[in-house]
CSV table of C-alpha atoms and ligand atoms in Angstrom, one decimal:
chain,number,residue,atom,x,y,z
A,427,MET,CA,0.0,0.0,0.1
A,428,ASP,CA,1.2,3.5,-0.9
A,429,LYS,CA,2.8,5.9,1.7
A,430,ILE,CA,3.5,9.4,1.5
A,431,ARG,CA,6.9,10.5,2.9
A,432,VAL,CA,7.5,14.3,3.7
A,433,ILE,CA,10.6,16.0,5.1
A,434,GLY,CA,9.4,19.3,6.7
A,435,GLY,CA,11.0,22.7,6.5
A,436,ASN,CA,10.9,24.0,2.9
A,437,PRO,CA,8.9,27.3,2.4
A,438,LEU,CA,6.8,26.6,-0.7
A,439,LYS,CA,7.1,28.9,-3.8
A,440,GLY,CA,5.8,29.1,-7.2
A,441,CYS,CA,2.5,28.3,-9.1
A,442,VAL,CA,0.1,25.5,-8.9
A,443,GLU,CA,-3.0,24.6,-11.1
A,444,ILE,CA,-6.2,23.4,-9.6
A,445,SER,CA,-8.1,20.4,-11.0
A,446,GLY,CA,-11.8,20.2,-11.6
A,447,ALA,CA,-14.0,19.7,-8.4
A,448,LYS,CA,-14.6,16.2,-7.4
A,449,ASN,CA,-18.0,17.1,-5.6
A,450,ALA,CA,-19.1,18.8,-8.8
A,451,ALA,CA,-18.0,15.9,-11.1
A,452,LEU,CA,-19.8,13.3,-9.1
A,453,PRO,CA,-23.4,14.7,-9.3
A,454,ALA,CA,-22.7,15.5,-13.0
A,455,MET,CA,-21.7,11.9,-13.9
A,456,ALA,CA,-25.1,10.6,-12.0
A,457,ALA,CA,-27.0,13.3,-14.0
A,458,SER,CA,-26.2,11.4,-17.2
A,459,LEU,CA,-28.8,8.8,-16.1
A,460,LEU,CA,-31.4,11.5,-16.5
A,461,SER,CA,-31.0,11.3,-20.5
A,462,ALA,CA,-30.7,8.8,-23.3
A,463,GLU,CA,-28.4,11.1,-25.1
A,464,ALA,CA,-24.5,11.6,-24.6
A,465,ILE,CA,-23.2,14.1,-21.8
A,466,HIS,CA,-19.7,15.4,-22.6
A,467,LEU,CA,-18.0,16.7,-19.4
A,468,GLU,CA,-14.7,18.6,-19.1
A,469,ASN,CA,-12.4,19.5,-16.2
A,470,ILE,CA,-13.2,16.2,-14.7
A,471,PRO,CA,-10.5,15.4,-11.8
A,472,TYR,CA,-8.9,11.7,-12.6
A,473,VAL,CA,-9.2,10.7,-8.9
A,474,ARG,CA,-10.5,7.3,-7.4
A,475,ASP,CA,-14.1,8.3,-6.6
A,476,ILE,CA,-14.6,9.4,-10.4
A,477,LEU,CA,-13.3,5.9,-11.5
A,478,THR,CA,-15.6,4.3,-9.0
A,479,THR,CA,-18.5,6.2,-10.5
A,480,ARG,CA,-17.4,5.2,-14.0
A,481,ARG,CA,-17.4,1.6,-12.8
A,482,LEU,CA,-21.0,2.0,-11.3
A,483,LEU,CA,-22.5,3.6,-14.4
A,484,GLN,CA,-21.0,0.9,-16.6
A,485,GLU,CA,-22.1,-1.9,-14.5
A,486,MET,CA,-25.7,-0.5,-15.0
A,487,GLY,CA,-25.1,-0.6,-18.7
A,488,ALA,CA,-24.4,3.0,-19.4
A,489,GLU,CA,-21.6,4.1,-21.7
A,490,ALA,CA,-19.1,5.7,-19.5
A,491,GLU,CA,-15.6,7.0,-20.6
A,492,VAL,CA,-13.2,9.0,-18.5
A,493,LEU,CA,-10.0,10.3,-19.8
A,494,GLU,CA,-6.9,11.4,-18.0
A,495,ASP,CA,-7.4,14.7,-19.9
A,496,GLY,CA,-10.1,15.6,-17.8
A,497,THR,CA,-12.9,14.7,-20.3
A,498,ALA,CA,-15.8,12.3,-19.9
A,499,THR,CA,-18.5,11.0,-22.2
A,500,LEU,CA,-21.5,9.4,-20.7
A,501,LYS,CA,-24.5,7.9,-22.2
A,502,ALA,CA,-27.3,6.0,-20.7
A,503,LEU,CA,-29.2,5.2,-23.8
A,504,ASP,CA,-30.7,2.4,-21.9
A,505,ILE,CA,-29.5,0.6,-18.7
A,506,ARG,CA,-29.9,-3.1,-18.0
A,507,SER,CA,-29.6,-2.6,-14.1
A,508,ARG,CA,-31.2,0.0,-11.8
A,509,GLU,CA,-29.0,-1.1,-8.9
A,510,ALA,CA,-26.0,0.4,-7.1
A,511,PRO,CA,-24.4,-2.7,-5.4
A,512,TYR,CA,-23.1,-2.6,-1.8
A,513,GLU,CA,-19.5,-3.5,-3.0
A,514,LEU,CA,-19.3,0.0,-4.7
A,515,VAL,CA,-21.4,2.3,-2.4
A,516,LYS,CA,-19.5,1.0,0.6
A,517,THR,CA,-16.4,2.5,-1.1
A,518,MET,CA,-18.1,5.9,-2.0
A,519,ARG,CA,-21.2,7.2,-0.3
A,520,ALA,CA,-21.7,9.8,-3.2
A,521,SER,CA,-23.1,6.7,-5.0
A,522,ILE,CA,-26.2,7.6,-3.4
A,523,LEU,CA,-26.6,10.3,-6.2
A,524,VAL,CA,-27.9,7.9,-8.7
A,525,LEU,CA,-31.0,7.3,-6.7
A,526,GLY,CA,-32.8,10.4,-7.8
A,527,PRO,CA,-32.0,10.1,-11.5
A,528,LEU,CA,-33.0,6.4,-11.4
A,529,VAL,CA,-36.2,6.7,-9.8
A,530,ALA,CA,-37.2,9.8,-12.0
A,531,ARG,CA,-36.3,8.5,-15.4
A,532,PHE,CA,-36.8,4.6,-14.9
A,533,LYS,CA,-39.4,4.9,-11.9
A,534,LYS,CA,-37.4,2.0,-10.0
A,535,ALA,CA,-34.0,1.9,-8.2
A,536,ARG,CA,-32.2,-0.4,-5.8
A,537,VAL,CA,-29.4,1.4,-4.2
A,538,SER,CA,-27.2,0.2,-1.3
A,539,LEU,CA,-27.8,2.3,1.9
A,540,PRO,CA,-24.4,4.0,2.4
A,541,GLY,CA,-23.3,3.2,6.0
A,542,GLY,CA,-21.6,5.6,8.3
A,543,CYS,CA,-18.1,6.6,7.9
A,544,ALA,CA,-15.0,7.8,9.8
A,545,ILE,CA,-16.4,11.5,10.0
A,546,GLY,CA,-20.0,10.7,11.1
A,547,ALA,CA,-23.2,8.6,10.8
A,548,ARG,CA,-24.3,10.4,7.4
A,549,PRO,CA,-27.9,9.3,7.2
A,550,VAL,CA,-29.8,9.7,3.8
A,551,ASN,CA,-33.3,10.3,5.6
A,552,LEU,CA,-33.9,13.7,3.8
A,553,HIS,CA,-33.1,12.1,0.4
A,554,LEU,CA,-35.9,9.4,1.0
A,555,MET,CA,-38.2,11.9,2.5
A,556,GLY,CA,-38.0,14.3,-0.5
A,557,LEU,CA,-38.6,11.4,-2.8
A,558,GLU,CA,-41.4,10.2,-0.9
A,559,LYS,CA,-43.0,13.6,-1.0
A,560,MET,CA,-42.8,13.4,-4.8
A,561,GLY,CA,-44.6,10.1,-4.7
A,562,ALA,CA,-42.1,7.4,-4.5
A,563,THR,CA,-42.1,4.6,-2.0
A,564,CYS,CA,-38.8,4.1,-0.5
A,565,ASP,CA,-38.2,0.9,1.6
A,566,VAL,CA,-35.0,-0.3,3.2
A,567,VAL,CA,-34.7,-3.8,2.7
A,568,HIS,CA,-31.6,-6.0,3.4
A,569,GLY,CA,-29.4,-2.8,3.6
A,570,TYR,CA,-30.8,-1.5,0.1
A,571,VAL,CA,-33.2,1.3,-0.5
A,572,GLU,CA,-35.8,-0.1,-2.8
A,573,ALA,CA,-37.7,2.8,-4.3
A,574,SER,CA,-40.5,3.0,-7.1
A,575,THR,CA,-43.0,5.2,-8.6
A,576,GLU,CA,-45.8,5.4,-10.9
A,577,GLY,CA,-44.3,8.8,-11.9
A,578,LEU,CA,-42.8,11.4,-9.7
A,579,ARG,CA,-45.1,14.7,-9.1
A,580,GLY,CA,-43.8,18.1,-8.0
A,581,ALA,CA,-43.9,18.7,-4.2
A,582,ASN,CA,-42.9,21.3,-1.6
A,583,ILE,CA,-39.9,19.8,0.3
A,584,LEU,CA,-38.3,21.5,3.5
A,585,MET,CA,-35.2,19.8,4.5
A,586,ASP,CA,-34.7,20.5,8.3
A,587,THR,CA,-30.9,20.2,7.7
A,588,VAL,CA,-28.9,21.7,4.9
A,589,THR,CA,-27.7,18.8,2.9
A,590,VAL,CA,-25.5,18.9,-0.4
A,591,THR,CA,-26.1,15.6,-2.0
A,592,GLY,CA,-29.7,15.6,-0.6
A,593,THR,CA,-30.5,18.9,-2.5
A,594,GLU,CA,-28.5,17.5,-5.6
A,595,ASN,CA,-30.4,14.2,-5.6
A,596,LEU,CA,-34.0,15.9,-5.3
A,597,MET,CA,-33.1,18.5,-7.8
A,598,MET,CA,-32.3,15.9,-10.2
A,599,ALA,CA,-35.5,13.9,-9.6
A,600,ALA,CA,-37.5,17.0,-9.7
A,601,THR,CA,-36.3,17.8,-13.4
A,602,LEU,CA,-38.4,14.9,-14.9
A,603,ALA,CA,-41.2,15.2,-12.1
A,604,GLU,CA,-44.7,16.3,-13.2
A,605,GLY,CA,-45.2,19.8,-12.0
A,606,GLU,CA,-43.3,22.2,-9.8
A,607,THR,CA,-41.0,21.3,-6.9
A,608,ILE,CA,-39.7,23.8,-4.4
A,609,LEU,CA,-36.7,22.7,-2.2
A,610,ASP,CA,-36.6,24.9,0.9
A,611,ASN,CA,-33.5,25.2,3.2
A,612,ALA,CA,-31.5,24.0,0.1
A,613,ALA,CA,-27.6,23.7,0.0
A,614,CYS,CA,-26.2,26.7,-1.8
A,615,GLU,CA,-22.7,25.2,-2.4
A,616,PRO,CA,-21.1,26.1,-5.8
A,617,GLU,CA,-21.2,22.5,-6.8
A,618,VAL,CA,-25.1,22.6,-6.3
A,619,SER,CA,-25.3,25.5,-8.8
A,620,ASP,CA,-22.8,23.8,-11.2
A,621,LEU,CA,-25.3,20.9,-11.3
A,622,ALA,CA,-28.3,23.1,-11.8
A,623,GLY,CA,-26.2,24.7,-14.8
A,624,LEU,CA,-25.5,21.4,-16.3
A,625,LEU,CA,-29.4,20.3,-15.8
A,626,ARG,CA,-30.5,23.5,-17.5
A,627,SER,CA,-27.9,22.7,-20.5
A,628,MET,CA,-29.9,19.4,-20.6
A,629,GLY,CA,-33.3,21.1,-21.0
A,630,GLY,CA,-34.0,21.4,-17.2
A,631,ARG,CA,-36.1,24.2,-15.9
A,632,ILE,CA,-34.4,25.4,-12.6
A,633,GLU,CA,-34.4,28.8,-10.7
A,634,GLY,CA,-33.0,29.8,-7.3
A,635,ASP,CA,-29.8,27.6,-7.2
A,636,GLY,CA,-27.2,29.2,-5.2
A,637,THR,CA,-30.2,30.4,-2.7
A,638,ARG,CA,-32.1,28.5,0.1
A,639,THR,CA,-35.0,28.0,-2.1
A,640,ILE,CA,-34.6,26.3,-5.5
A,641,ARG,CA,-37.7,26.0,-7.8
A,642,ILE,CA,-37.8,23.3,-10.4
A,643,GLN,CA,-40.6,22.8,-13.4
A,644,GLY,CA,-40.6,19.2,-14.3
A,645,VAL,CA,-40.1,18.6,-18.1
A,646,LYS,CA,-40.9,15.4,-20.2
A,647,GLU,CA,-37.3,14.5,-21.1
A,648,LEU,CA,-33.8,15.7,-21.1
A,649,HIS,CA,-31.2,16.0,-23.8
A,650,GLY,CA,-27.5,15.7,-24.1
A,651,CYS,CA,-25.0,18.5,-23.5
A,652,ARG,CA,-21.5,19.6,-23.0
A,653,HIS,CA,-20.4,21.0,-19.6
A,654,ARG,CA,-17.1,21.9,-17.8
A,655,VAL,CA,-17.3,21.4,-14.1
A,656,ILE,CA,-16.0,24.1,-11.8
A,657,PRO,CA,-12.5,24.2,-10.2
A,658,ASP,CA,-12.1,22.3,-6.9
A,659,ARG,CA,-12.4,25.1,-4.3
A,660,ILE,CA,-11.2,22.5,-1.5
A,661,GLU,CA,-8.1,21.6,-3.2
A,662,ALA,CA,-7.6,25.4,-3.8
A,663,GLY,CA,-8.0,25.9,0.0
A,664,THR,CA,-5.6,23.1,0.7
A,665,PHE,CA,-2.8,24.8,-1.3
A,666,ALA,CA,-3.7,28.3,0.2
A,667,VAL,CA,-3.0,26.6,3.8
A,668,ALA,CA,0.2,25.1,2.4
A,669,ALA,CA,1.4,28.4,1.5
A,670,ALA,CA,0.4,30.0,4.8
A,671,ILE,CA,1.8,27.3,7.2
A,672,THR,CA,5.1,27.0,5.2
A,673,ARG,CA,5.6,30.8,5.3
A,674,GLY,CA,5.8,30.4,1.4
A,675,ASP,CA,4.6,32.5,-1.7
A,676,VAL,CA,2.3,30.4,-3.9
A,677,GLU,CA,0.0,31.5,-6.8
A,678,VAL,CA,-3.1,29.1,-7.1
A,679,ARG,CA,-4.1,29.2,-10.7
A,680,ASN,CA,-7.3,27.9,-12.5
A,681,CYS,CA,-9.7,28.2,-9.6
A,682,CYS,CA,-12.7,30.5,-8.5
A,683,PRO,CA,-11.4,32.6,-5.5
A,684,GLN,CA,-14.9,33.7,-4.8
A,685,HIS,CA,-16.0,30.2,-4.1
A,686,LEU,CA,-13.6,30.0,-1.2
A,687,ALA,CA,-14.1,33.6,0.2
A,688,ALA,CA,-14.7,32.4,3.7
A,689,VAL,CA,-11.5,30.4,3.6
A,690,LEU,CA,-9.3,33.3,2.3
A,691,SER,CA,-10.8,35.8,4.7
A,692,GLN,CA,-10.0,33.3,7.7
A,693,LEU,CA,-6.5,32.9,6.6
A,694,THR,CA,-6.1,36.8,6.1
A,695,GLN,CA,-7.2,37.1,9.7
A,696,ALA,CA,-4.5,34.5,10.8
A,697,GLY,CA,-1.9,36.6,9.1
A,698,ALA,CA,-1.5,35.6,5.6
A,699,GLU,CA,-1.2,38.1,2.8
A,700,ILE,CA,-3.7,37.2,-0.1
A,701,THR,CA,-4.3,39.0,-3.3
A,702,THR,CA,-6.8,37.7,-5.7
A,703,GLU,CA,-7.6,37.8,-9.6
A,704,ALA,CA,-10.5,36.4,-11.5
A,705,ASN,CA,-9.1,32.9,-11.8
A,706,SER,CA,-6.5,32.9,-9.2
A,707,PHE,CA,-5.0,34.2,-6.0
A,708,ARG,CA,-1.7,34.4,-4.4
A,709,VAL,CA,-0.8,33.7,-0.6
A,710,ARG,CA,2.1,34.9,1.1
A,711,GLY,CA,2.5,33.2,4.4
A,712,LYS,CA,3.8,35.5,7.2
A,713,ASP,CA,5.2,35.1,10.8
A,714,PRO,CA,3.5,35.1,13.1
A,715,ILE,CA,0.6,33.0,12.1
A,716,ARG,CA,-2.2,34.4,14.3
A,717,SER,CA,-4.5,32.2,16.1
A,718,LYS,CA,-8.2,32.6,15.2
A,719,ASN,CA,-11.1,30.6,16.2
A,720,VAL,CA,-13.3,29.1,13.3
A,721,THR,CA,-16.7,27.5,13.0
A,722,THR,CA,-17.7,25.3,10.2
A,723,HIS,CA,-21.2,26.1,8.6
A,724,PRO,CA,-22.8,25.3,5.2
A,725,TYR,CA,-21.8,27.5,2.2
A,726,PRO,CA,-21.1,30.3,2.0
A,727,ALA,CA,-19.6,30.0,5.6
A,728,PHE,CA,-16.2,28.3,6.4
A,729,PRO,CA,-16.2,24.8,5.0
A,730,THR,CA,-16.0,21.6,7.0
A,731,ASP,CA,-14.1,20.1,4.3
A,732,MET,CA,-11.4,22.8,5.3
A,733,GLN,CA,-11.5,22.3,9.0
A,734,ALA,CA,-8.6,19.7,9.2
A,735,GLN,CA,-6.3,21.7,7.0
A,736,TYR,CA,-7.0,24.9,9.0
A,737,MET,CA,-6.4,23.0,12.3
A,738,ALA,CA,-2.9,21.9,11.0
A,739,LEU,CA,-2.2,25.8,10.5
A,740,MET,CA,-3.4,26.6,14.0
A,741,THR,CA,-0.9,24.3,15.6
A,742,GLN,CA,1.6,27.0,14.4
A,743,GLY,CA,-0.5,29.8,15.7
A,744,ASP,CA,1.0,32.5,18.2
A,745,GLY,CA,-1.8,31.7,20.8
A,746,SER,CA,-4.9,29.5,21.0
A,747,ALA,CA,-7.6,28.9,18.7
A,748,VAL,CA,-11.2,27.1,19.1
A,749,VAL,CA,-12.2,24.9,16.1
A,750,THR,CA,-15.9,24.1,16.3
A,751,GLU,CA,-17.3,21.4,13.8
A,752,THR,CA,-21.2,22.0,13.4
A,753,ILE,CA,-21.7,19.7,10.3
A,754,PHE,CA,-20.2,16.2,11.1
A,755,GLU,CA,-20.3,14.7,14.7
A,756,ASN,CA,-16.9,12.8,14.4
A,757,ARG,CA,-14.4,15.1,12.4
A,758,PHE,CA,-11.3,15.4,14.7
A,759,MET,CA,-9.6,12.0,13.7
A,760,HIS,CA,-6.6,14.0,12.3
A,761,ALA,CA,-6.1,16.0,15.4
A,762,LEU,CA,-5.0,12.7,17.3
A,763,GLU,CA,-2.4,12.1,14.7
A,764,MET,CA,-1.4,15.8,14.8
A,765,ILE,CA,-0.9,15.3,18.6
A,766,ARG,CA,1.3,12.3,17.7
A,767,MET,CA,3.5,14.9,15.9
A,768,GLY,CA,3.8,17.1,19.0
A,769,ALA,CA,0.7,19.3,18.7
A,770,ASP,CA,-1.3,20.6,21.6
A,771,ILE,CA,-4.9,19.9,21.0
A,772,THR,CA,-7.7,19.3,23.5
A,773,ILE,CA,-11.0,17.9,21.9
A,774,ASP,CA,-14.3,18.5,23.9
A,775,GLY,CA,-17.2,17.2,21.7
A,776,ARG,CA,-17.4,19.3,18.5
A,777,GLN,CA,-14.9,21.7,19.8
A,778,ALA,CA,-11.1,21.5,19.8
A,779,LEU,CA,-8.7,23.9,21.4
A,780,VAL,CA,-5.6,24.1,19.5
A,781,LYS,CA,-2.6,25.8,21.6
A,782,GLY,CA,0.0,27.0,18.9
A,783,GLY,CA,3.6,27.5,19.0
A,784,LYS,CA,4.5,23.8,19.3
A,785,LEU,CA,7.4,22.6,17.2
A,786,LEU,CA,6.0,19.6,15.3
A,787,THR,CA,8.2,16.5,14.8
A,788,GLY,CA,8.0,14.0,12.1
A,789,ALA,CA,6.2,10.7,12.8
A,790,LYS,CA,4.4,7.7,11.3
A,791,VAL,CA,0.7,8.9,11.1
A,792,LEU,CA,-2.5,7.2,9.7
A,793,ALA,CA,-5.0,9.0,7.6
A,794,SER,CA,-8.6,8.4,8.4
A,795,ASP,CA,-10.5,10.3,5.6
A,796,LEU,CA,-9.8,12.3,2.5
A,797,ARG,CA,-9.4,15.6,4.3
A,798,ALA,CA,-7.6,14.3,7.3
A,799,SER,CA,-4.8,12.9,5.0
A,800,ALA,CA,-4.4,16.4,3.4
A,801,SER,CA,-4.1,17.9,6.8
A,802,LEU,CA,-1.4,15.5,7.9
A,803,ILE,CA,0.6,16.4,4.8
A,804,LEU,CA,0.3,20.1,5.7
A,805,ALA,CA,1.5,19.4,9.1
A,806,ALA,CA,4.4,17.4,8.0
A,807,LEU,CA,5.5,20.2,5.7
A,808,VAL,CA,6.5,22.2,8.9
A,809,ALA,CA,7.4,19.3,11.1
A,810,GLN,CA,11.1,18.7,11.9
A,811,GLY,CA,12.5,15.6,10.1
A,812,GLU,CA,10.6,12.8,8.4
A,813,THR,CA,6.9,12.1,8.6
A,814,TRP,CA,5.3,8.8,6.9
A,815,ILE,CA,1.6,9.0,6.1
A,816,ASP,CA,-0.2,5.7,5.8
A,817,ARG,CA,-3.6,4.7,4.2
A,818,VAL,CA,-3.0,7.5,1.3
A,819,TYR,CA,-5.9,5.7,-0.5
A,820,HIS,CA,-8.0,8.2,1.3
A,821,LEU,CA,-6.1,11.0,-0.4
A,822,ASP,CA,-6.3,9.4,-3.8
A,823,ARG,CA,-10.0,9.4,-3.7
A,824,GLY,CA,-10.3,13.4,-4.0
A,825,TYR,CA,-6.9,14.8,-4.7
A,826,CYS,CA,-5.4,14.7,-8.3
A,827,GLN,CA,-1.5,13.8,-7.9
A,828,ILE,CA,-1.1,16.2,-4.7
A,829,GLU,CA,2.4,15.1,-4.0
A,830,ARG,CA,3.5,16.0,-7.5
A,831,LYS,CA,1.9,19.4,-7.3
A,832,LEU,CA,3.3,20.2,-3.9
A,833,ALA,CA,6.9,18.9,-5.0
A,834,SER,CA,6.5,21.2,-8.2
A,835,ILE,CA,6.5,24.2,-5.6
A,836,GLY,CA,9.2,23.0,-3.5
A,837,ALA,CA,8.0,20.4,-0.8
A,838,ASN,CA,10.3,17.5,0.0
A,839,ILE,CA,7.6,14.9,-0.5
A,840,GLU,CA,7.1,11.6,-2.5
A,841,ARG,CA,5.0,8.7,-2.8
A,842,VAL,CA,6.6,5.5,-1.7
A,843,SER,CA,4.8,2.1,-2.9
B,291,EPZ,C1,-21.2,16.5,0.9
B,291,EPZ,O1,-21.5,15.5,1.6
B,291,EPZ,C2,-19.6,16.5,0.3
B,291,EPZ,N1,-19.7,15.3,-0.5
B,291,EPZ,C3,-18.8,16.4,1.6
B,291,EPZ,O2,-17.5,16.3,1.2
B,291,EPZ,C4,-18.9,17.5,2.4
B,291,EPZ,O3,-18.3,17.3,3.6
B,291,EPZ,C5,-20.4,17.7,2.8
B,291,EPZ,O4,-21.2,17.8,1.7
B,291,EPZ,C6,-20.7,19.1,3.7
B,291,EPZ,O5,-20.4,20.2,3.0
B,291,EPZ,C7,-20.0,15.3,-1.7
B,291,EPZ,O6,-20.5,16.4,-2.3
B,291,EPZ,C8,-19.7,14.2,-2.7
B,291,EPZ,P1,-24.5,16.6,3.8
B,291,EPZ,P2,-23.0,15.1,2.0
B,291,EPZ,O7,-25.6,15.8,3.4
B,291,EPZ,O8,-23.9,15.6,0.8
B,291,EPZ,C9,-26.8,15.5,7.9
B,291,EPZ,C10,-15.2,15.5,0.9
B,291,EPZ,O9,-14.3,15.7,1.7
B,291,EPZ,N2,-27.8,14.9,6.8
B,291,EPZ,O10,-24.4,18.1,3.3
B,291,EPZ,O11,-23.2,13.5,2.2
B,291,EPZ,C11,-25.4,14.8,7.8
B,291,EPZ,O12,-25.3,13.8,8.7
B,291,EPZ,C12,-16.7,15.1,1.3
B,291,EPZ,O13,-15.1,15.6,-0.3
B,291,EPZ,C13,-28.9,14.3,7.5
B,291,EPZ,O14,-29.1,14.3,8.6
B,291,EPZ,O15,-23.2,15.9,3.3
B,291,EPZ,C14,-24.6,16.1,8.2
B,291,EPZ,O16,-24.6,16.3,9.3
B,291,EPZ,C15,-16.8,14.6,2.8
B,291,EPZ,N3,-29.9,13.5,6.7
B,291,EPZ,C16,-25.1,17.2,7.5
B,291,EPZ,O17,-26.6,16.9,7.2
B,291,EPZ,C17,-29.7,13.5,5.3
B,291,EPZ,O18,-30.5,12.8,4.6
B,291,EPZ,C18,-24.6,17.8,6.2
B,291,EPZ,O19,-24.4,16.5,5.4
B,291,EPZ,C19,-28.5,14.0,4.9
B,291,EPZ,C20,-27.7,14.7,5.5
């Protein structure tokens, strides 16, 4: 199994290109099930979760091609299986995103219920509640959601918790439902708006994406299209922290700075010097790194997917910072590994008190999930000596060659098979 080896101490300098967003590409690929015509996608990151989705679509009988140049061609002319099997869903929870499109177009679906994961229980009750409001029946049998309908009808759906994939699943289903659907307390993440843009290019009638209320007028059928997914704001944010924590000077290109405005504003408060352009930003890390509290919330606030990376930065702060995680109930696994590197972190439920100014020392550490693995690399970049990060398969799920990109701006990092 691959490991990542890092020798800390180098300030990062140079330019880095951001890949397409995993969390925009996954729903875009699922949306291809809504039409019999070809969907051409661009700027698709060649990461493991994308390849898992390709396999899922192929196993259903769809044509699905994903190339390393970032293009994908998907065509669900007809599919022989309306099932997402446990073997695939257990490796990637986002497989749940095929549920809405399958029920909407084929009136039937059997999708393995994604269990919990390292960061939380992650139920999908709101996805099922919404589909039932649109007239489907959703039973959980032998670990599978068995959903069927005579034909979906528009409905008013209020989600009591903001859910990203829940909003995406119901928005996709509603595009082929009879009548109007209103999604209230909807997620506003840029990935949701990107999906709405794709669905409109397929002939969908959607308004209000990017706000808490999305209106969808159902149509009879959707057609093919070409769509370029947005850049990955979390990958961009990860490199911003890499520049700040190593007191480096990095230009992050091919991204959308406004999609991570909350992250850049938090890093500025923490002492980094940041300038932005239309499709890039530059981060100059400064001493001292100022300890600043942060609380995660749904977009446009500070994202939970940047919490671990920010915690790594706060281990180098000039005082103490409280990191509060409001989205997931168990998203501090990385803190335990940072403590093994010498960090001073005290966890109390959904709050972590990070006392800064501690010299980190290299160690053997374990990645527990995608963003935790990135945060351990960031901590290792400023640790004294050598760090070995194990279970980097987590990293490969959502980062495209991160160690090569970091090495290209001066990090002493390599992948060891
Ligand atoms: C998406 O997950 C992202 N994944 C996650 O990114 C991200 O952390 C999360 O949104 C929050 O921003 C993808 O887009 C593929 P949620 P999702 O439903 O949609 C509760 C990464 O690192 N909830 O918005 O699964 C849930 O338990 C990943 O790239 C219900 O209670 O997250 C959580 O507390 C990790 N019932 C909260 O809502 C439901 O039916 C937000 O979860 C659904 C969710």
